[in-house]
Amino acid sequence: MKLSRIGRVSMALVVSVAMGLGMTACGGGTIGFMWVLGTQYNQIGAFKIDDFTGNLTTPPGSPFASGGTNPVSLVLKPGGRFLYVINKGTGLKADANGGATCPSAGTGGGLIAEFSVGRQGVLTFQQSFVSQGCTPVWAAHDSTGNFLYVVDQYAPNTACLANGQPEPKVSGQTQLPCNGEITVFSVDSSTGRLSLVQNQQIKDPVTGLQLTYFPVGALPRMMTLSGGCVFTLNSDTNQTVFPYIAGSNGQLTLTTNSTINSGATRATSILTGGTSVYITDAGPVNSNTPGQILPFTVGGTSCSLNTITGGPTANLSPAANPVYTLVDSKGQYLFVANQSSTNTTTPNSSITAFKILSNGTLQFIPDPPNNPYPIGAGPVCMVEDPSNQYIYTSNGDGTVTGKVLDNSTGKLSNLSRGSTFTAVGQATCLAVSGNVD
């Protein structure tokens, strides 16, 4: 059937509008952007997220240089205008005692790279900043976006063994402490520029000046914020959590519970979900066991962590070596990323899915034989898309795996057009933004 001239013009206008909105016959428009870090080439892979399919497509210019070496963590400023990448650097070299020493700020080449976010998720490097300790590994914004907290594994003038204990005292010298630290920056709302917030409560015993950082436990690996509380998860012998009360001026104040024993054998992640805090316990080193998830409630202004009765929940076999936990934006489901399997014939990485009950405890979601759900090899981090439709993992094999989230059941399924996407080599963490150009 032939179209009249008016019909052809009308059809052309419809196609033009659809293209302008980013829609095609196979997709439903862009609902957000994703950025994935990769340590192999020190890059950031960028993607547009399709509303209808969850498919990932690459915008112009991707991948982008990470602004440093060994990018491991990234955080988006609320509002989506600025992205900060934590480049761990080359790390500290082992010393004669078998540990590592941080003589001064920035040793090891760690950098915080600031990027502005443009149309289609394109990143433009702005400038770099240095935290006050050594080996930065994690970062988070406060709820207002006015302050950025950066976790360093080593505070200045500290020396740690691999187990988180202080190095032995050298004859004739004062024994150095072993602890990590949080560097607090205020964030300029217009430029994203970072400015150091000094510790107004603690003075350096040597110089008598105010500290430029906030000490935490030994070898911190991750941090989470819950209300007015900041918690770091530490890889010391006792797998401790170090709490601070966060003030509106950026100051972190010590609580009466300066150190909390997590109860984990090998804690790998800490995450806030609703009113609860969840710690992932991978079990003994090299055990290849399912591990468990430990839920806690936060003790008001004291920032204590209180174990929920009946709360410790075994991870779902055959999943093993859990490394990261995610709670969906509605607070209904908890997902655990697992790097291996107890089944030697099918050693897949996977996601295990749980329903969050009213008291914060967990119940696994029955979905045989799918749960645990297979994903790319060596997952590191996990995110939910801005529309609460999809779950994505960044994997050490340089891929991103996408899954459809059934909001009524918590079950996961493959994306309709393929669930695996090439990211950047040796992918670490990832972040998403709901802002659409």
XYZ file of C-alpha atoms in Angstrom:
437
model
C 0.000 0.000 0.000
C 1.347 3.418 -0.959
C 1.418 6.303 1.502
C 0.277 9.760 0.583
C 2.749 12.625 0.793
C 1.177 13.697 4.117
C 1.431 10.127 5.405
C 5.104 9.910 4.459
C 5.822 13.223 6.207
C 3.980 12.065 9.322
C 5.933 8.798 9.365
C 9.207 10.697 9.017
C 8.273 12.938 11.950
C 7.521 9.908 14.156
C 10.891 8.339 13.300
C 12.660 11.649 13.926
C 11.053 12.067 17.357
C 11.884 8.477 18.278
C 15.540 8.968 17.319
C 15.667 12.214 19.277
C 14.461 10.385 22.392
C 17.038 7.665 21.908
C 14.415 5.005 21.069
C 14.598 2.314 18.418
C 12.431 -0.613 17.405
C 14.596 -2.811 19.659
C 14.805 -0.549 22.697
C 12.909 1.884 24.858
C 15.327 4.779 25.300
C 18.175 5.469 27.696
C 17.271 5.318 31.385
C 20.746 5.896 32.783
C 24.478 5.557 32.443
C 27.006 3.110 33.828
C 30.743 3.408 34.416
C 32.990 0.374 34.995
C 36.600 0.512 36.204
C 39.353 -1.710 34.840
C 42.840 -2.102 36.289
C 44.504 -3.778 33.308
C 44.745 -0.553 31.291
C 43.638 1.938 34.003
C 40.411 2.745 32.201
C 36.756 3.589 32.748
C 34.270 1.911 30.450
C 31.064 3.912 29.894
C 27.654 2.564 28.875
C 24.112 3.734 28.190
C 21.400 1.547 29.746
C 18.413 0.740 27.548
C 15.055 0.999 29.320
C 13.228 -1.720 27.419
C 15.934 -4.426 27.290
C 18.618 -3.507 29.847
C 21.093 -3.686 26.987
C 24.348 -1.725 27.337
C 25.744 0.396 24.501
C 28.926 2.439 24.422
C 28.858 6.259 24.069
C 31.493 8.201 22.091
C 35.002 8.308 23.546
C 34.700 5.271 25.800
C 36.833 3.936 27.429
C 38.303 6.901 29.312
C 41.598 7.070 31.217
C 41.032 6.656 34.961
C 43.320 9.524 35.972
C 45.735 7.247 37.833
C 46.796 3.634 38.269
C 44.859 0.670 39.643
C 41.328 2.182 39.814
C 39.324 0.265 42.428
C 36.375 2.383 43.568
C 34.173 5.171 42.204
C 31.380 7.337 43.532
C 28.921 9.673 41.851
C 28.071 12.988 43.479
C 24.319 13.245 44.161
C 22.824 15.045 41.193
C 25.011 13.154 38.730
C 27.293 16.014 37.614
C 30.609 14.739 38.983
C 32.230 11.319 39.257
C 35.191 10.528 41.522
C 37.505 7.590 40.796
C 39.711 6.140 43.541
C 43.009 5.060 42.005
C 44.759 2.811 44.511
C 48.154 3.393 42.913
C 51.073 0.991 42.918
C 50.681 0.270 46.627
C 53.276 0.242 49.367
C 56.365 -1.897 48.996
C 57.064 -4.602 51.548
C 59.665 -3.649 54.134
C 62.239 -5.682 56.028
C 59.682 -6.817 58.624
C 57.340 -8.341 56.064
C 54.853 -5.522 56.409
C 54.337 -2.096 54.853
C 55.051 1.416 56.090
C 53.309 4.667 55.157
C 55.812 7.458 55.821
C 53.689 10.299 54.418
C 50.518 11.179 52.523
C 50.219 9.903 48.979
C 53.011 7.341 49.209
C 52.263 4.627 46.688
C 50.753 6.916 44.061
C 47.118 6.840 45.116
C 44.943 9.546 43.540
C 41.320 10.700 43.548
C 40.412 11.739 40.009
C 37.462 14.080 39.457
C 35.439 13.879 36.234
C 32.515 15.959 35.008
C 29.646 13.979 33.472
C 28.428 15.184 30.101
C 25.853 14.165 27.543
C 25.544 10.428 26.863
C 27.632 9.695 29.968
C 30.843 11.079 28.471
C 33.478 11.849 31.119
C 35.828 14.826 31.120
C 38.786 14.789 33.500
C 38.939 17.830 35.779
C 41.727 17.397 38.331
C 43.283 15.013 40.860
C 43.467 15.101 44.643
C 45.528 13.191 47.201
C 44.109 11.682 50.376
C 46.024 12.070 53.622
C 47.199 8.476 54.021
C 48.423 5.732 51.702
C 46.646 3.235 49.455
C 43.085 4.582 49.066
C 40.572 1.765 48.521
C 37.017 3.108 48.941
C 34.944 6.287 48.900
C 31.417 7.421 49.697
C 29.391 10.644 49.777
C 27.308 11.768 52.689
C 23.566 12.018 52.012
C 23.781 15.717 51.095
C 26.654 15.348 48.646
C 28.509 18.095 50.521
C 31.253 15.791 51.809
C 33.304 12.964 50.311
C 34.849 10.330 52.585
C 37.915 8.471 51.266
C 39.289 5.390 53.054
C 43.061 4.759 53.097
C 44.438 1.412 54.246
C 47.313 3.157 56.006
C 47.356 6.382 58.001
C 50.523 8.529 57.804
C 53.460 7.294 59.885
C 52.074 3.782 60.409
C 53.482 0.316 59.795
C 51.350 -2.833 59.482
C 51.906 -6.525 59.045
C 49.707 -8.436 56.602
C 47.455 -9.622 59.462
C 46.749 -6.065 60.605
C 49.086 -6.132 63.583
C 51.739 -3.422 64.193
C 55.204 -4.238 62.941
C 57.720 -5.296 65.591
C 59.465 -2.469 67.404
C 62.893 -1.618 66.015
C 65.583 -1.266 68.659
C 66.032 2.344 69.693
C 62.927 3.514 67.825
C 59.325 4.093 68.822
C 56.972 1.409 67.566
C 54.724 2.768 64.846
C 50.959 2.211 65.172
C 48.948 0.230 62.635
C 45.712 1.796 61.522
C 43.933 3.133 58.469
C 42.195 6.450 58.096
C 39.353 8.407 56.514
C 40.158 11.622 54.678
C 37.162 13.970 54.602
C 36.741 16.484 51.786
C 34.127 19.181 51.377
C 32.748 19.279 47.831
C 32.168 22.478 45.878
C 28.643 22.242 44.475
C 29.525 24.154 41.292
C 32.912 22.707 40.329
C 33.103 19.453 42.276
C 36.474 20.561 43.646
C 37.569 18.892 46.896
C 38.857 20.755 49.959
C 40.365 19.061 53.002
C 38.397 18.985 56.266
C 40.781 18.847 59.248
C 40.142 16.755 62.330
C 39.233 19.315 64.990
C 39.147 16.769 67.824
C 42.499 14.975 67.730
C 45.991 16.467 67.638
C 49.136 14.841 66.323
C 51.151 13.834 69.427
C 54.426 14.659 67.633
C 53.652 18.027 66.020
C 50.859 19.193 68.316
C 48.821 20.193 65.241
C 45.323 19.030 64.365
C 45.259 15.780 62.448
C 44.313 16.045 58.792
C 42.528 12.689 58.872
C 40.291 10.498 61.045
C 41.917 7.237 62.288
C 40.087 3.904 61.891
C 40.982 0.231 62.413
C 43.787 -1.653 60.721
C 43.694 -2.347 56.966
C 40.193 -1.009 56.163
C 38.730 -2.348 52.920
C 35.246 -0.829 52.623
C 32.885 1.706 54.176
C 29.137 2.246 54.479
C 26.966 5.098 55.772
C 23.768 4.579 57.756
C 21.923 7.696 58.828
C 24.419 9.777 60.764
C 26.887 6.899 61.163
C 29.984 5.968 59.165
C 31.312 2.398 59.427
C 34.591 1.055 58.040
C 35.140 -2.690 57.639
C 38.690 -3.672 58.605
C 40.762 -6.685 57.544
C 42.519 -7.045 60.883
C 42.744 -10.243 62.911
C 39.325 -9.736 64.526
C 37.553 -8.490 61.372
C 36.398 -5.340 63.132
C 34.115 -2.458 62.244
C 35.116 1.078 63.237
C 32.227 3.541 63.779
C 32.085 7.329 63.618
C 29.253 9.813 64.085
C 29.092 12.131 61.044
C 28.421 15.803 61.721
C 26.839 18.353 59.397
C 30.195 20.190 59.194
C 32.051 17.140 57.930
C 33.566 16.274 61.301
C 33.647 12.616 62.331
C 33.250 12.019 66.066
C 34.379 8.892 67.899
C 31.645 6.872 69.578
C 31.712 4.975 72.860
C 32.030 1.795 70.770
C 35.314 2.647 69.078
C 35.753 -0.917 67.778
C 33.039 -3.456 66.952
C 33.748 -7.144 66.407
C 31.833 -8.140 63.269
C 31.626 -11.818 64.216
C 32.892 -12.756 60.748
C 35.760 -15.093 59.961
C 36.683 -13.269 56.748
C 34.541 -10.181 56.195
C 34.518 -9.096 52.545
C 31.872 -6.359 52.330
C 29.642 -4.085 54.392
C 26.453 -2.485 53.098
C 23.493 -0.504 54.395
C 20.024 -1.607 53.316
C 17.032 0.191 54.787
C 17.476 0.261 58.561
C 19.932 -2.641 58.608
C 23.641 -3.094 57.958
C 24.785 -6.333 56.287
C 28.279 -7.833 56.484
C 29.327 -10.566 54.063
C 31.432 -13.330 55.624
C 33.311 -15.500 53.127
C 34.493 -17.976 55.771
C 38.069 -19.218 56.310
C 40.713 -18.360 53.735
C 40.948 -20.921 50.889
C 37.975 -22.839 52.296
C 35.722 -22.430 49.225
C 32.629 -22.450 51.453
C 29.279 -20.692 50.903
C 29.921 -18.284 53.781
C 27.150 -16.285 55.433
C 25.464 -12.890 55.650
C 25.396 -11.125 59.032
C 22.590 -8.554 59.545
C 22.694 -5.820 62.179
C 20.548 -2.932 63.344
C 22.198 0.427 64.041
C 22.071 1.592 67.645
C 20.831 5.157 67.312
C 23.228 7.999 68.102
C 25.849 5.613 69.531
C 26.377 4.062 66.080
C 26.603 0.594 67.595
C 25.818 -2.525 65.543
C 23.345 -4.874 67.209
C 23.032 -8.463 66.027
C 19.524 -9.321 64.838
C 18.098 -12.389 66.625
C 18.186 -15.307 64.207
C 19.937 -13.025 61.776
C 23.098 -14.837 60.573
C 22.041 -16.503 57.335
C 23.993 -19.177 55.490
C 24.724 -18.322 51.879
C 23.050 -20.586 49.356
C 25.176 -23.527 48.182
C 26.778 -24.213 45.717
C 27.768 -20.533 45.761
C 31.123 -19.881 47.449
C 33.483 -17.017 48.292
C 30.900 -14.213 48.583
C 32.530 -10.813 48.027
C 29.800 -8.191 47.698
C 26.208 -7.589 48.816
C 23.495 -5.379 47.317
C 20.045 -4.421 48.634
C 17.551 -3.265 45.987
C 16.281 0.309 46.162
C 12.912 -0.790 47.568
C 14.531 -2.669 50.449
C 12.810 -5.928 49.525
C 15.650 -8.156 48.343
C 19.311 -8.796 49.060
C 21.724 -10.135 46.456
C 25.164 -11.633 47.057
C 27.917 -11.837 44.421
C 29.960 -15.044 44.718
C 33.302 -15.615 43.036
C 33.276 -19.416 42.965
C 31.286 -22.585 43.588
C 31.492 -25.613 45.882
C 30.589 -27.727 42.837
C 33.917 -28.552 41.182
C 32.254 -29.715 37.966
C 30.546 -26.334 37.424
C 32.781 -23.742 39.150
C 30.624 -20.781 38.138
C 30.533 -17.364 39.726
C 26.997 -16.476 40.742
C 24.444 -14.240 42.455
C 22.410 -15.617 45.347
C 19.050 -13.956 46.031
C 17.286 -13.479 49.363
C 14.061 -11.838 50.513
C 14.408 -9.340 53.390
C 11.837 -10.022 56.111
C 10.254 -7.323 58.279
C 12.795 -7.721 61.099
C 15.784 -7.523 58.730
C 16.475 -11.246 58.622
C 16.874 -13.061 55.304
C 15.054 -15.880 53.556
C 16.431 -17.429 50.378
C 14.256 -17.114 47.295
C 13.256 -20.559 45.965
C 13.900 -20.674 42.242
C 15.344 -24.116 41.430
C 17.594 -24.764 39.651
C 18.428 -21.109 38.926
C 19.220 -19.549 42.331
C 22.262 -19.110 42.582
C 22.224 -17.379 39.199
C 25.365 -17.778 36.993
C 27.292 -14.640 35.986
C 30.698 -13.700 34.560
C 33.859 -14.919 36.268
C 35.211 -13.171 39.350
C 32.523 -10.600 40.260
C 33.755 -7.606 42.249
C 30.849 -5.153 42.609
C 27.119 -5.022 41.884
C 24.561 -2.259 41.156
C 20.864 -1.823 40.430
C 19.768 0.327 37.516
C 17.940 3.620 38.269
C 14.532 2.205 37.307
C 14.703 -0.868 39.572
C 14.468 -3.243 36.590
C 17.978 -4.670 36.245
C 20.933 -5.894 38.324
C 24.505 -5.706 36.969
C 27.813 -7.146 38.191
C 31.311 -6.043 37.189
C 33.526 -9.082 36.743
C 37.258 -9.633 36.916
C 37.193 -11.284 33.490
C 36.538 -7.849 31.969
C 32.785 -8.210 31.508
C 29.533 -6.896 32.925
C 26.649 -9.296 33.519
C 23.082 -7.988 33.432
C 19.985 -9.640 34.913
C 16.285 -8.758 34.879
C 14.860 -8.237 38.381
C 11.321 -9.463 38.997
C 10.075 -6.957 41.561
C 7.237 -9.190 42.684
C 9.405 -12.218 43.539
C 13.061 -11.112 43.622
C 13.939 -13.727 41.020
C 16.546 -12.923 38.347
C 16.588 -13.862 34.676
C 18.737 -13.182 31.636
C 18.301 -10.033 29.569
C 16.331 -10.546 26.376
C 19.199 -9.594 24.046
C 22.103 -11.222 25.873
C 23.363 -10.672 29.395
C 27.131 -10.361 28.890
C 28.880 -7.146 27.839
C 32.555 -6.447 27.269
C 33.810 -3.813 29.708
C 37.478 -3.118 30.413
C 40.230 -5.542 31.382
C 40.213 -6.846 34.969
C 37.089 -4.923 35.884
C 36.736 -3.779 39.492
C 33.786 -1.666 40.648
C 30.990 0.110 38.783
C 28.458 2.910 39.327
C 25.225 4.080 37.687
C 23.437 7.391 37.260
C 19.772 8.006 36.572
C 20.392 11.307 34.810
C 19.454 11.214 31.131
C 20.585 13.870 28.635
